[in-house]
XYZ file of N, CA and C in Angstrom:
783
model
N -75.338 -14.572 -154.059
C -73.932 -15.184 -153.599
C -72.700 -14.127 -153.709
N -72.758 -13.091 -154.267
C -71.699 -12.239 -154.049
C -71.156 -11.435 -153.295
N -72.473 -10.888 -152.653
C -72.513 -10.308 -150.776
C -71.948 -11.126 -149.754
N -72.349 -12.059 -149.930
C -71.645 -13.284 -148.736
C -70.946 -14.192 -149.388
N -69.667 -13.588 -148.928
C -68.828 -14.431 -149.575
C -68.676 -15.758 -148.808
N -68.409 -17.185 -149.982
C -68.964 -18.665 -149.336
C -66.630 -19.146 -149.170
N -66.499 -19.858 -147.934
C -65.500 -19.735 -148.241
C -65.693 -21.820 -148.763
N -64.883 -21.432 -150.157
C -64.961 -22.936 -150.932
C -63.605 -23.655 -150.677
N -64.157 -25.124 -150.799
C -62.914 -25.929 -150.813
C -62.309 -26.137 -151.906
N -61.169 -25.547 -152.294
C -60.042 -25.549 -153.369
C -60.816 -24.030 -153.902
N -60.447 -24.196 -155.003
C -60.359 -22.387 -155.496
C -61.943 -23.113 -156.796
N -62.380 -22.126 -157.712
C -63.296 -21.930 -157.908
C -63.439 -22.254 -159.376
N -64.051 -23.068 -159.711
C -63.515 -23.897 -160.739
C -65.046 -23.750 -162.249
N -65.889 -22.979 -161.332
C -66.742 -23.045 -162.416
C -66.953 -22.067 -164.363
N -67.150 -22.296 -165.405
C -66.683 -22.211 -166.068
C -67.706 -21.137 -167.147
N -67.492 -19.868 -167.002
C -68.658 -18.900 -167.414
C -68.431 -19.137 -168.936
N -69.237 -18.813 -170.158
C -69.021 -18.765 -171.315
C -69.414 -17.783 -171.852
N -69.507 -16.589 -172.213
C -70.162 -15.223 -173.329
C -69.540 -15.626 -174.870
N -70.289 -15.786 -175.616
C -70.299 -16.225 -176.642
C -71.379 -14.680 -177.348
N -70.566 -13.672 -178.286
C -71.304 -12.462 -178.177
C -71.380 -12.097 -180.186
N -72.261 -12.253 -180.110
C -72.205 -12.236 -182.310
C -73.118 -11.167 -182.963
N -72.089 -10.357 -183.599
C -72.979 -9.059 -184.307
C -72.626 -9.041 -185.405
N -73.658 -8.100 -186.402
C -74.027 -8.244 -187.556
C -74.106 -6.938 -187.874
N -73.360 -6.531 -188.710
C -73.302 -4.783 -189.542
C -73.671 -5.106 -190.960
N -75.012 -4.246 -191.656
C -75.790 -5.049 -192.274
C -75.915 -3.318 -193.855
N -74.977 -3.866 -194.090
C -74.948 -2.291 -195.847
C -75.563 -2.959 -197.511
N -76.043 -1.409 -197.920
C -75.908 -1.412 -199.148
C -75.066 -1.313 -200.380
N -74.932 -1.780 -200.594
C -73.021 -1.512 -201.669
C -73.805 -2.161 -203.325
N -74.403 -1.069 -203.733
C -74.802 -1.749 -205.583
C -73.915 -1.951 -206.385
N -73.304 -2.075 -206.338
C -72.221 -2.488 -207.406
C -71.060 -3.406 -207.124
N -70.679 -4.338 -208.194
C -69.906 -5.036 -206.917
C -68.468 -4.711 -206.878
N -67.930 -2.692 -207.188
C -66.856 -2.220 -207.197
C -67.363 -1.816 -205.865
N -68.597 -1.566 -205.857
C -68.397 -0.373 -204.061
C -68.670 -2.121 -203.314
N -69.530 -3.153 -203.737
C -69.063 -4.692 -202.367
C -68.078 -4.977 -202.532
N -67.128 -4.762 -203.194
C -65.611 -5.479 -202.574
C -64.871 -3.874 -201.877
N -65.654 -3.100 -202.164
C -64.766 -1.282 -201.856
C -65.188 -1.462 -200.258
N -66.688 -1.788 -200.233
C -67.373 -1.989 -198.983
C -66.741 -2.629 -197.580
N -66.056 -4.159 -198.293
C -65.430 -5.489 -197.505
C -63.848 -4.947 -197.308
N -63.611 -4.196 -198.545
C -61.771 -4.029 -198.087
C -62.181 -2.607 -196.956
N -63.426 -1.840 -196.865
C -62.687 -1.080 -195.482
C -63.495 -1.778 -194.692
N -64.216 -2.466 -194.056
C -64.425 -3.307 -193.285
C -62.923 -3.786 -192.793
N -62.464 -4.440 -193.771
C -60.997 -5.135 -193.236
C -60.250 -4.544 -192.495
N -60.135 -3.216 -193.224
C -59.279 -2.273 -192.237
C -59.890 -1.460 -191.529
N -60.911 -1.530 -191.134
C -61.156 -1.219 -189.711
C -61.301 -1.928 -188.552
N -61.559 -3.149 -189.180
C -61.682 -4.304 -188.177
C -60.670 -5.593 -188.076
N -59.137 -5.351 -188.509
C -58.166 -5.978 -188.369
C -57.801 -6.369 -187.282
N -56.823 -7.074 -187.735
C -56.378 -7.840 -186.019
C -55.762 -7.028 -185.518
N -55.256 -5.605 -185.297
C -54.365 -4.482 -184.628
C -56.022 -3.896 -183.802
N -57.128 -3.951 -184.337
C -57.614 -3.145 -183.766
C -59.190 -4.927 -182.471
N -59.095 -5.308 -183.324
C -59.854 -6.403 -182.737
C -58.499 -6.738 -181.550
N -57.471 -6.612 -181.501
C -56.656 -7.252 -180.203
C -57.124 -6.342 -179.336
N -56.463 -5.128 -179.734
C -56.951 -3.578 -178.671
C -58.358 -3.970 -177.668
N -59.518 -4.589 -178.658
C -60.902 -4.538 -177.967
C -60.646 -5.587 -177.180
N -59.889 -6.911 -177.644
C -59.518 -7.583 -176.402
C -58.729 -7.631 -175.257
N -58.318 -6.635 -175.582
C -57.089 -6.889 -174.179
C -58.288 -5.641 -173.302
N -58.612 -4.404 -174.109
C -59.827 -3.845 -173.139
C -61.053 -4.838 -172.094
N -61.466 -5.665 -172.945
C -62.755 -6.472 -172.014
C -61.653 -6.986 -171.049
N -60.286 -7.787 -171.322
C -59.032 -8.087 -170.328
C -59.299 -7.545 -169.097
N -59.143 -5.915 -169.832
C -58.970 -5.066 -167.838
C -60.710 -5.112 -167.672
N -61.502 -4.866 -168.597
C -62.723 -5.102 -167.625
C -63.223 -5.945 -166.824
N -63.501 -7.151 -167.264
C -63.291 -9.007 -166.736
C -62.093 -8.723 -165.484
N -60.733 -8.041 -164.816
C -60.426 -8.084 -164.060
C -59.407 -9.491 -164.453
N -58.719 -9.418 -165.451
C -58.100 -10.556 -165.591
C -56.529 -10.167 -166.289
N -55.609 -11.089 -166.461
C -54.286 -11.141 -166.770
C -53.981 -11.561 -167.929
N -53.576 -11.027 -168.678
C -52.854 -11.204 -170.256
C -51.842 -11.920 -170.199
N -52.476 -13.699 -170.671
C -50.951 -14.777 -170.784
C -50.205 -14.487 -172.307
N -51.235 -14.633 -173.514
C -50.758 -14.799 -174.633
C -51.879 -14.277 -175.590
N -50.856 -14.107 -176.656
C -51.763 -13.076 -177.743
C -51.363 -13.694 -178.800
N -52.006 -14.431 -179.694
C -51.943 -14.883 -181.302
C -53.078 -13.641 -181.935
N -52.408 -13.912 -182.802
C -53.727 -12.984 -184.240
C -53.015 -13.234 -185.557
N -54.534 -12.995 -186.475
C -54.000 -13.217 -188.009
C -54.927 -12.219 -188.537
N -54.600 -12.037 -189.581
C -55.204 -11.375 -190.859
C -55.436 -12.404 -191.699
N -56.551 -12.339 -192.502
C -56.850 -13.125 -193.581
C -56.690 -13.145 -194.954
N -57.019 -13.669 -196.155
C -56.899 -12.623 -197.835
C -58.460 -14.071 -198.161
N -58.486 -13.291 -198.787
C -58.478 -11.641 -199.598
C -59.599 -11.006 -197.836
N -60.292 -11.404 -197.254
C -60.898 -10.604 -195.588
C -60.953 -11.195 -194.558
N -60.761 -10.806 -193.508
C -61.127 -11.359 -192.301
C -60.319 -11.581 -191.285
N -60.032 -11.517 -190.037
C -58.942 -11.802 -189.124
C -59.992 -12.137 -188.240
N -58.952 -12.807 -187.029
C -59.175 -13.916 -185.993
C -58.070 -13.195 -184.809
N -58.244 -13.532 -183.620
C -57.681 -12.774 -182.522
C -58.072 -14.096 -181.355
N -56.736 -14.323 -180.383
C -56.742 -15.665 -180.048
C -55.857 -15.321 -178.656
N -56.379 -14.180 -177.154
C -56.089 -14.356 -175.836
C -56.579 -15.121 -174.569
N -55.276 -15.542 -174.136
C -55.550 -16.205 -173.146
C -55.183 -15.449 -171.990
N -55.669 -16.207 -171.374
C -55.909 -14.885 -169.609
C -55.745 -15.635 -168.346
N -55.639 -15.135 -167.154
C -55.147 -15.700 -166.140
C -56.189 -15.037 -165.316
N -56.749 -15.890 -164.081
C -57.393 -14.450 -163.008
C -56.952 -13.984 -162.614
N -56.364 -12.594 -162.110
C -56.087 -11.322 -161.903
C -54.271 -11.484 -161.962
N -53.366 -11.161 -161.180
C -52.206 -11.007 -161.643
C -51.392 -11.973 -161.558
N -50.630 -11.626 -162.291
C -49.552 -13.684 -162.260
C -48.346 -13.285 -162.241
N -47.473 -13.420 -161.344
C -45.746 -13.404 -161.211
C -45.286 -13.456 -162.705
N -44.686 -12.235 -162.745
C -44.101 -13.044 -164.667
C -42.841 -13.907 -164.682
N -42.284 -14.481 -163.421
C -41.560 -15.552 -163.280
C -42.289 -16.734 -163.756
N -43.545 -16.551 -163.576
C -44.480 -17.597 -163.984
C -44.952 -18.118 -165.404
N -45.075 -17.616 -165.899
C -45.676 -16.934 -167.419
C -44.450 -17.596 -168.501
N -44.836 -18.881 -169.204
C -43.319 -19.135 -170.152
C -42.998 -18.142 -170.722
N -41.835 -18.099 -171.143
C -41.263 -17.598 -172.010
C -41.146 -17.549 -173.207
N -41.136 -18.635 -173.722
C -41.666 -19.183 -175.083
C -43.363 -18.992 -175.355
N -43.925 -18.374 -174.243
C -45.047 -17.959 -175.292
C -46.320 -17.068 -174.721
N -44.934 -15.337 -174.248
C -45.517 -14.664 -173.353
C -46.022 -13.943 -174.577
N -47.079 -12.233 -173.711
C -47.561 -12.000 -174.455
C -47.024 -11.209 -175.647
N -48.244 -11.062 -176.697
C -47.717 -10.663 -177.925
C -47.363 -11.623 -178.868
N -46.628 -12.603 -178.644
C -46.073 -13.351 -179.838
C -47.242 -14.399 -180.267
N -46.844 -14.742 -181.923
C -47.847 -15.563 -182.251
C -47.659 -16.285 -182.452
N -47.955 -17.135 -180.922
C -47.995 -18.583 -181.042
C -49.065 -18.523 -180.089
N -49.407 -20.116 -180.138
C -50.361 -20.245 -178.255
C -49.738 -20.950 -177.510
N -50.811 -20.778 -176.048
C -49.816 -21.871 -175.323
C -50.750 -22.431 -174.480
N -50.404 -22.959 -173.157
C -51.774 -24.190 -172.456
C -51.956 -22.749 -171.602
N -53.573 -23.150 -171.811
C -54.588 -22.191 -170.846
C -54.255 -22.154 -169.688
N -54.292 -20.846 -168.881
C -53.991 -21.071 -167.144
C -55.615 -20.953 -166.655
N -56.714 -19.785 -167.137
C -58.126 -20.320 -166.819
C -58.801 -19.369 -167.132
N -58.261 -18.676 -168.807
C -59.760 -18.313 -169.467
C -59.142 -17.623 -170.817
N -59.830 -17.595 -171.887
C -59.729 -17.325 -172.951
C -60.741 -16.076 -173.665
N -60.098 -15.293 -174.887
C -61.152 -15.079 -175.078
C -60.802 -14.869 -176.821
N -61.330 -15.201 -177.835
C -61.572 -15.527 -179.388
C -62.147 -14.056 -180.280
N -61.954 -13.479 -181.274
C -62.738 -13.232 -182.034
C -62.561 -13.217 -183.132
N -63.325 -13.411 -184.368
C -63.423 -13.993 -185.758
C -63.908 -12.755 -186.730
N -63.772 -13.040 -187.913
C -65.013 -11.746 -188.475
C -64.967 -12.680 -189.843
N -65.708 -11.829 -189.920
C -66.680 -12.811 -191.065
C -67.323 -11.725 -192.189
N -66.587 -10.935 -193.232
C -67.261 -10.333 -194.318
C -67.976 -11.113 -195.432
N -68.916 -10.586 -196.336
C -69.709 -11.375 -196.979
C -70.664 -10.526 -197.382
N -70.983 -10.832 -199.166
C -71.929 -10.256 -199.990
C -73.268 -11.300 -200.548
N -74.353 -10.296 -200.483
C -75.081 -11.434 -201.447
C -75.305 -10.927 -202.811
N -75.102 -12.243 -203.393
C -74.612 -12.173 -205.156
C -75.876 -11.275 -205.765
N -77.018 -11.257 -205.527
C -77.947 -10.643 -206.142
C -78.720 -9.703 -205.248
N -78.745 -8.722 -204.482
C -79.555 -8.093 -203.441
C -78.643 -6.607 -203.331
N -77.702 -6.870 -203.493
C -76.651 -5.728 -203.235
C -76.192 -5.312 -201.645
N -76.737 -6.369 -200.781
C -76.733 -6.284 -199.293
C -75.118 -6.961 -199.322
N -74.595 -6.185 -198.442
C -72.791 -6.912 -197.907
C -73.368 -7.264 -196.577
N -73.093 -8.004 -195.222
C -72.710 -8.798 -194.426
C -71.666 -8.226 -193.179
N -71.395 -8.372 -192.740
C -70.130 -7.818 -191.533
C -70.445 -8.957 -190.735
N -70.165 -10.242 -190.226
C -70.465 -10.372 -188.624
C -69.156 -10.713 -188.014
N -69.245 -10.240 -187.184
C -68.078 -10.202 -185.833
C -68.621 -11.620 -185.001
N -67.658 -12.724 -184.187
C -68.402 -13.629 -182.760
C -66.784 -13.297 -182.811
N -67.379 -13.505 -181.085
C -65.920 -13.172 -180.056
C -66.962 -14.018 -178.395
N -66.192 -14.985 -178.434
C -66.189 -15.751 -177.212
C -64.812 -15.740 -176.167
N -65.888 -15.170 -175.526
C -64.787 -14.871 -173.826
C -65.826 -16.607 -172.975
N -64.476 -16.997 -172.262
C -64.655 -18.623 -171.648
C -63.767 -17.639 -170.396
N -64.163 -17.910 -169.155
C -63.457 -17.951 -168.271
C -64.013 -18.990 -166.884
N -62.928 -19.062 -166.158
C -62.998 -19.698 -164.734
C -62.982 -18.663 -163.322
N -63.261 -19.830 -162.486
C -63.264 -18.766 -161.306
C -64.391 -18.051 -161.162
N -63.880 -16.445 -160.505
C -64.455 -15.389 -160.456
C -65.059 -14.886 -161.261
N -64.324 -14.421 -161.885
C -64.510 -13.340 -163.450
C -65.711 -13.202 -164.175
N -66.596 -12.798 -163.988
C -67.374 -12.286 -165.208
C -67.456 -11.669 -166.489
N -67.441 -12.214 -167.573
C -67.379 -12.133 -168.972
C -68.536 -10.869 -169.049
N -69.909 -10.955 -168.879
C -71.097 -10.653 -168.665
C -71.012 -8.960 -168.446
N -69.758 -8.702 -167.912
C -69.522 -7.005 -167.219
C -68.945 -6.746 -168.425
N -68.560 -7.137 -169.653
C -67.986 -6.134 -170.772
C -68.765 -6.369 -172.244
N -70.658 -6.809 -171.643
C -71.092 -6.452 -172.468
C -71.120 -4.942 -173.363
N -71.552 -4.059 -172.187
C -72.147 -2.571 -173.079
C -70.211 -2.183 -173.590
N -69.355 -2.120 -173.288
C -68.304 -1.991 -174.060
C -68.320 -2.765 -175.448
N -68.627 -4.192 -175.990
C -68.377 -4.628 -177.226
C -69.577 -4.468 -177.425
N -70.872 -4.314 -176.955
C -71.617 -3.338 -177.572
C -71.665 -1.980 -178.521
N -70.885 -0.880 -178.144
C -70.717 -0.061 -178.207
C -69.336 -0.285 -179.095
N -68.675 -1.381 -179.036
C -67.639 -1.035 -179.834
C -67.671 -1.452 -181.518
N -69.169 -1.754 -181.864
C -69.424 -2.091 -183.118
C -70.743 -1.510 -183.533
N -70.548 -1.498 -184.895
C -71.926 -0.787 -185.588
C -73.010 -2.191 -185.497
N -73.451 -2.077 -184.277
C -74.569 -3.816 -184.616
C -76.302 -3.459 -184.934
N -76.268 -4.151 -185.866
C -77.393 -4.431 -186.384
C -78.490 -5.107 -185.604
N -77.988 -6.185 -185.555
C -78.114 -7.700 -185.712
C -77.319 -8.037 -184.179
N -77.904 -8.355 -182.894
C -77.086 -8.932 -181.459
C -77.253 -10.264 -181.065
N -76.453 -11.191 -181.317
C -77.064 -12.508 -180.624
C -76.001 -12.545 -179.201
N -76.875 -12.965 -178.143
C -75.656 -13.219 -177.166
C -75.927 -14.429 -176.721
N -75.600 -15.752 -176.246
C -75.282 -16.930 -175.648
C -74.511 -16.474 -174.438
N -74.967 -17.015 -173.295
C -74.079 -17.240 -171.886
C -74.605 -18.379 -170.760
N -73.578 -19.089 -170.748
C -73.738 -20.167 -170.006
C -72.658 -20.709 -169.209
N -72.786 -21.132 -167.483
C -72.476 -21.530 -166.510
C -72.125 -22.936 -166.258
N -71.173 -23.438 -166.308
C -70.847 -24.992 -166.227
C -70.241 -25.762 -164.771
N -70.276 -27.089 -164.620
C -69.582 -27.017 -163.925
C -70.365 -26.937 -162.214
N -69.373 -27.008 -161.926
C -69.644 -26.980 -159.639
C -68.216 -27.039 -158.980
N -68.970 -26.236 -157.957
C -67.616 -25.575 -157.057
C -68.305 -25.843 -155.869
N -67.435 -26.425 -154.573
C -67.408 -26.600 -153.466
C -67.310 -25.889 -152.476
N -68.208 -26.120 -151.671
C -67.670 -25.252 -150.375
C -66.904 -25.773 -149.460
N -66.750 -25.525 -148.356
C -65.883 -25.879 -147.383
C -66.370 -27.528 -146.436
N -67.837 -27.713 -146.917
C -68.540 -28.033 -146.426
C -69.489 -29.424 -146.932
N -68.566 -29.562 -148.613
C -68.846 -29.784 -149.368
C -70.243 -29.793 -150.365
N -71.015 -28.791 -149.979
C -72.324 -29.012 -150.951
C -71.791 -28.074 -152.161
N -72.115 -28.406 -153.404
C -72.260 -27.939 -154.474
C -72.700 -26.701 -154.520
N -72.327 -25.672 -155.500
C -72.388 -24.626 -155.933
C -72.604 -24.391 -157.721
N -73.625 -24.713 -158.292
C -73.748 -24.863 -160.246
C -73.859 -23.017 -160.436
N -73.876 -22.296 -159.805
C -73.875 -20.639 -160.618
C -73.303 -19.959 -159.030
N -72.621 -19.209 -159.266
C -72.486 -17.887 -158.073
C -72.061 -17.318 -158.194
N -74.065 -16.448 -158.899
C -74.109 -15.149 -159.334
C -75.287 -15.259 -159.882
N -76.358 -13.730 -159.177
C -78.320 -13.715 -159.648
C -77.585 -13.656 -160.975
N -78.793 -14.279 -161.796
C -78.770 -13.513 -163.288
C -80.486 -14.447 -163.223
N -81.265 -13.515 -164.188
C -82.381 -13.979 -165.000
C -82.081 -13.693 -166.577
N -81.682 -12.142 -166.488
C -81.483 -12.030 -168.122
C -80.318 -11.504 -168.578
N -79.742 -12.055 -169.651
C -78.682 -10.551 -170.328
C -79.014 -9.869 -170.025
N -79.433 -9.052 -170.232
C -80.017 -7.930 -170.571
C -80.172 -7.077 -169.268
N -80.283 -8.503 -168.145
C -79.927 -6.840 -166.797
C -78.383 -6.677 -166.968
N -77.832 -6.655 -167.750
C -75.768 -6.815 -168.223
C -76.117 -5.768 -168.572
N -76.569 -4.973 -169.440
C -76.661 -4.115 -171.033
C -77.475 -2.922 -170.390
N -77.049 -1.687 -171.086
C -77.201 -0.711 -170.076
C -78.761 -0.647 -171.203
N -79.246 0.906 -169.958
C -80.873 0.817 -170.623
C -81.219 1.523 -171.950
N -80.456 2.133 -171.933
C -80.415 3.118 -173.418
C -79.835 2.506 -174.437
N -78.927 1.550 -173.992
C -78.622 0.654 -175.521
C -80.241 -0.285 -175.828
N -80.811 -0.901 -174.758
C -81.606 -1.761 -174.783
C -83.120 -1.594 -175.483
N -83.266 0.760 -175.533
C -83.887 1.124 -176.051
C -83.889 0.784 -177.220
N -83.042 1.337 -177.733
C -82.570 1.288 -179.477
C -83.056 -0.287 -180.146
N -82.934 -1.693 -179.761
C -83.127 -2.297 -179.547
C -84.196 -3.132 -179.326
N -85.317 -4.539 -180.379
C -86.445 -5.106 -180.177
C -85.125 -6.045 -179.710
N -85.368 -6.548 -178.959
C -84.979 -7.916 -177.801
C -85.760 -9.050 -177.402
N -85.583 -9.977 -177.452
C -86.373 -11.532 -177.127
C -85.111 -12.570 -176.394
N -85.817 -12.801 -174.989
C -84.728 -14.075 -174.477
C -85.031 -15.554 -174.810
N -84.454 -16.545 -174.687
C -84.839 -17.609 -174.317
C -83.642 -18.359 -173.690
N -84.348 -18.635 -171.928
C -83.370 -19.159 -171.089
C -83.945 -20.018 -170.694
N -82.899 -20.891 -170.722
C -83.009 -22.374 -169.891
C -82.279 -22.323 -168.160
N -83.692 -21.981 -167.218
C -82.959 -21.541 -166.358
C -82.013 -22.584 -165.479
N -82.533 -23.991 -165.187
C -82.199 -25.349 -164.968
C -81.254 -25.740 -165.273
N -80.545 -25.441 -166.506
C -79.238 -25.557 -166.911
C -78.389 -24.370 -166.804
N -78.819 -22.942 -166.453
C -78.070 -22.477 -166.783
C -77.797 -21.962 -167.684
N -78.440 -22.053 -168.804
C -77.881 -21.127 -169.993
C -78.869 -19.943 -170.359
N -78.809 -19.345 -170.916
C -78.759 -17.981 -171.242
C -78.558 -17.272 -172.699
N -80.478 -17.229 -173.710
C -80.152 -16.620 -174.723
C -80.384 -15.134 -175.172
N -79.945 -14.496 -175.614
C -80.937 -13.024 -175.930
C -80.115 -12.813 -177.274
N -81.140 -12.338 -177.879
C -81.072 -11.897 -179.234
C -81.841 -10.156 -179.826
N -81.096 -9.246 -179.866
C -81.484 -8.026 -180.083
C -81.358 -7.830 -181.510
N -82.295 -7.240 -182.292
C -82.282 -6.383 -183.939
C -83.194 -4.679 -183.921
N -82.184 -3.736 -184.224
C -81.833 -2.588 -184.417
C -83.209 -2.328 -184.517
N -83.976 -1.271 -183.990
C -85.496 -0.542 -184.258
C -85.391 0.695 -184.868
N -84.778 1.436 -185.538
C -84.581 2.721 -185.789
C -83.546 2.271 -187.130
N -84.391 2.191 -188.525
C -83.246 2.200 -189.036
C -82.784 3.867 -190.542
N -81.910 4.498 -190.325
C -81.490 5.670 -191.465
C -80.778 5.165 -192.104
N -81.510 5.147 -193.284
C -81.168 5.093 -194.652
C -79.935 5.683 -194.985
N -79.151 6.272 -194.505
C -78.180 6.656 -195.001
C -77.159 6.465 -193.998
N -77.237 5.548 -193.294
C -76.039 4.862 -192.525
C -75.717 3.446 -192.592
N -76.622 2.854 -193.581
C -76.485 2.013 -194.460
C -76.004 1.768 -196.030
N -76.174 3.280 -197.072
C -75.450 3.467 -198.186
C -74.301 3.356 -198.045
N -73.602 2.381 -198.810
C -71.860 3.189 -198.831
C -70.885 3.591 -200.515
N -70.824 4.696 -199.569
C -70.434 5.832 -200.932
C -71.872 6.909 -201.802
N -73.041 6.307 -201.218
C -73.972 6.898 -201.989
C -74.765 7.879 -200.892
N -74.844 9.282 -201.616
C -75.719 9.954 -200.562
C -77.562 9.843 -200.984
N -77.978 9.782 -199.734
C -79.279 9.182 -199.818
C -80.525 10.550 -200.475
N -80.260 11.387 -200.497
C -80.518 12.382 -201.331
C -80.788 12.328 -203.147
N -79.684 11.573 -203.145
C -79.262 11.463 -204.712
C -80.364 10.217 -205.420
N -80.885 9.776 -204.367
C -81.714 8.293 -204.853
C -83.260 9.001 -204.864
N -83.917 7.843 -205.825
C -85.926 8.739 -205.596
C -86.342 7.938 -204.373
N -87.247 8.318 -204.006
C -87.877 8.173 -202.985
C -88.197 6.442 -203.555
N -88.951 6.230 -204.048
C -88.982 5.078 -204.507
C -87.503 4.110 -204.478
N -86.353 4.465 -204.903
C -85.689 3.548 -204.510
C -85.373 3.863 -202.999
N -85.524 4.727 -202.352
C -84.960 4.785 -201.585
C -85.941 3.735 -200.240
N -86.967 3.601 -200.446
C -88.075 2.519 -200.351
C -88.025 1.215 -200.375
N -88.131 1.011 -201.129
C -87.459 -0.577 -201.722
C -85.625 -0.758 -200.951
N -84.829 0.153 -200.949
C -83.714 -0.443 -200.295
C -84.093 -0.534 -198.565
N -85.013 0.646 -198.201
C -85.085 0.225 -196.336
C -85.897 -1.540 -196.310
N -86.873 -1.297 -197.194
C -87.340 -2.461 -197.426
C -86.689 -3.895 -197.377
N -85.332 -4.148 -198.418
C -84.649 -5.321 -198.708
C -83.076 -4.723 -197.661
N -83.224 -3.917 -196.954
C -82.374 -4.050 -196.274
C -82.910 -4.506 -194.500
N -84.459 -4.091 -194.154
C -84.949 -4.401 -193.102
C -85.395 -6.264 -193.348
N -85.748 -6.816 -194.902
C -86.018 -7.631 -194.803
C -84.758 -8.640 -194.287
N -83.273 -8.662 -194.875
C -82.584 -9.286 -194.368
C -81.827 -9.184 -192.732
N -82.541 -7.863 -192.460
C -82.193 -8.206 -191.102
C -82.714 -8.724 -190.185
N -84.118 -9.201 -190.348
C -85.274 -9.961 -189.996
C -84.707 -11.811 -190.502
N -84.911 -11.528 -191.505
C -83.816 -13.101 -191.388
C -82.636 -13.924 -191.245
N -82.131 -12.601 -190.572
C -80.673 -12.643 -190.143
C -81.107 -13.537 -188.246
N -81.774 -12.241 -188.150
C -82.444 -11.975 -186.477
C -83.269 -13.307 -185.844
N -84.552 -14.131 -187.478
C -84.956 -14.727 -187.312
C -83.861 -15.966 -187.323
N -82.768 -16.595 -187.663
C -82.483 -17.490 -188.270
C -82.860 -18.635 -189.184
N -83.968 -17.619 -190.111
C -84.915 -18.134 -190.746
C -84.647 -17.822 -192.499
N -84.938 -18.254 -193.597
C -85.470 -18.051 -194.663
C -86.611 -17.731 -194.914
N -87.067 -15.894 -194.147
C -88.293 -16.003 -194.296
C -89.123 -15.131 -195.691
N -88.673 -14.810 -195.870
C -88.850 -13.969 -197.515
C -88.512 -14.831 -198.991
């Protein structure tokens, strides 16, 4: 349908929603290391950086920013909300009381982007987890799927969970309903092949309802990348193996959404 433009009756009012969730897992043995890890994550992914990421996503999908609100939380975590419009918006049509960059919310024009972070630590096994939830909801011709590769590259992702849904319908000039306006068989179709090779990925799709779901689990675990303030060669071989197994079990449970071990 993208190649053959259809004359619509009114505007394209399909709603396309992308939910992008990532998990970054780390081994931090002591309470101090866990505290320092969470502080490091909080600084690396504060509201300013998250805002830049969402602004880049807005550019990628070809939208215009109407309003930004952002918040850093104590003791950790951050949220950003961006309201966007499809294409260019005349400056005099934007409400001056809720223009870009102000710390307020505004009425939604066509779409919005939100991000929330959730750092946490396991009480017993020295594993800390950083989760990021990003939602991109659009109306019209804007496709949030175009930003997937950029989002994946913006975070150190051990587990990725992606949901995509198209809701509503739009009509052509003859009154025929269209419940989706682009071809899609899998979310994986919109992810770079070199990225997919690094992950085990599975799909759960409900095609008749235009609901698509993909889960991705990192294949290779290089232990040094998961140790916080510790050199892998400082650890004896058995401890390295135990830590690697503990990290992998944590990842598998998050990926599976179940307490397996």
